[in-house]
CSV table of C-alpha atoms in Angstrom, one decimal:
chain,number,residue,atom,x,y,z
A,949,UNK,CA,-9.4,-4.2,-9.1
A,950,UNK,CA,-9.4,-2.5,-5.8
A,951,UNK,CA,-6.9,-1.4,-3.6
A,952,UNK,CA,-7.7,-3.7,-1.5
A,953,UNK,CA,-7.4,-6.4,-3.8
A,954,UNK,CA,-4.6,-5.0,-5.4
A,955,UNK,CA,-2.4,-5.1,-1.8
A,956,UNK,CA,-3.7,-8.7,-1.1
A,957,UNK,CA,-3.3,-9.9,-4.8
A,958,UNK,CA,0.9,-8.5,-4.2
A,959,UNK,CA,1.0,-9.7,-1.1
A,960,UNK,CA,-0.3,-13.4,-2.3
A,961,UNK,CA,2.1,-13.4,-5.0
A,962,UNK,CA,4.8,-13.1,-2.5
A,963,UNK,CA,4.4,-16.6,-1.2
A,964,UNK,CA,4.0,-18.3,-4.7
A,965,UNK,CA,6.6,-20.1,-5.1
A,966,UNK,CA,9.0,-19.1,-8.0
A,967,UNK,CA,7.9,-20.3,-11.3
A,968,UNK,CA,5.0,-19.0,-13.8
A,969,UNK,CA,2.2,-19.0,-11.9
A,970,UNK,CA,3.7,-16.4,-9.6
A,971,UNK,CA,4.8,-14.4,-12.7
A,972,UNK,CA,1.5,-14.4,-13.9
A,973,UNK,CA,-0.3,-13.0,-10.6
A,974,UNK,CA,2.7,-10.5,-10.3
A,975,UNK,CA,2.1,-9.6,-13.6
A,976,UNK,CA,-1.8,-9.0,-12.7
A,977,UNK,CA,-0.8,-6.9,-9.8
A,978,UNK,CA,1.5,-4.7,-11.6
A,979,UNK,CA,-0.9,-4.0,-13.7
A,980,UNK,CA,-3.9,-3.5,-11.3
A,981,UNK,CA,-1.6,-0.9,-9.4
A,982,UNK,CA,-2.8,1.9,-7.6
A,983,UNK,CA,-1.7,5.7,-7.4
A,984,UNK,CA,-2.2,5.5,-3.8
A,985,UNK,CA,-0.5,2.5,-2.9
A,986,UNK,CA,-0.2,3.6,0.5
A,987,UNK,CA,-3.8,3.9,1.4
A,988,UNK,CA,-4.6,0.7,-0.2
A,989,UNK,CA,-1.9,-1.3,2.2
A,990,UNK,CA,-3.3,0.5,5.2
A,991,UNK,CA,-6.6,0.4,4.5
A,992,UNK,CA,-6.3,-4.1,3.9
A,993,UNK,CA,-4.3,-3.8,7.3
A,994,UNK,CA,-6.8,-2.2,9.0
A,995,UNK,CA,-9.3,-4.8,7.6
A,996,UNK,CA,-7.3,-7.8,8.9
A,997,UNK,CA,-6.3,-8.7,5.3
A,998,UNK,CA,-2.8,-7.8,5.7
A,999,UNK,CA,-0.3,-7.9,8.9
A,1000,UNK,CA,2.9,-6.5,9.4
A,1001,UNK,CA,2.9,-6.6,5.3
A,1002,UNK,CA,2.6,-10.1,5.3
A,1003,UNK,CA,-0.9,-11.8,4.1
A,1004,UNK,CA,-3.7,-13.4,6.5
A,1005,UNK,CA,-5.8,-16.1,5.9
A,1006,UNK,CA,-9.0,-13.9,5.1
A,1007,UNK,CA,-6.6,-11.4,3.1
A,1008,UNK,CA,-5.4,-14.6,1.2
A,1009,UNK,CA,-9.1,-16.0,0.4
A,1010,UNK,CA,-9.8,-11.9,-0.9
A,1011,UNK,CA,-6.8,-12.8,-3.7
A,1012,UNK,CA,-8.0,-15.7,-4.7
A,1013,UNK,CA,-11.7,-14.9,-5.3
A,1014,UNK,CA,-10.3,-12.1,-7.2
A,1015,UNK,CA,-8.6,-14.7,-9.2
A,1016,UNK,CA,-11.4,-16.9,-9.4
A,1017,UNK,CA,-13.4,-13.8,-10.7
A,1018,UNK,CA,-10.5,-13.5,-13.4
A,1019,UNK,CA,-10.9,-16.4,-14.1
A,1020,UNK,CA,-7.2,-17.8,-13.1
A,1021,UNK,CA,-8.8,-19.7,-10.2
A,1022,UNK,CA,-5.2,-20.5,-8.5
């Protein structure tokens, strides 16, 4: 997982509602975390993905086609 990926993939689990499929993307992003978390956030800002730390539509369809690759597919 990128950085990228890993910022929209925490932002995306954000707006799951509560319940286990946002435990289970949570739990993916934990685990995908990067040393640089900082970088990664500004670096999906500066690509559109994320704004004002909440998720955009293109950062959204980055998450799920990581999920899809994962094969999760939510």
């Amino acid at each position: 997982m990128t950085g990228v990926e890993w910022a929209c993939l925490a932002a995306y689990a954000r707006t799951l509602p509560p319940g286990p499929v946002r435990s289970r993307v949570r739990a993916l992003a934990l685990r995908g975390r990067p040393t640089r978390q900082g970088v990664a956030l500004s670096t999906a800002a500066g690509l559109g993905y994320l704004y004002r730390g909440k998720l955009t539509p293109q950062g959204e369809a980055v998450a799920r086609a990581f999920l899809r690759r994962e094969g999760l597919g939510l």
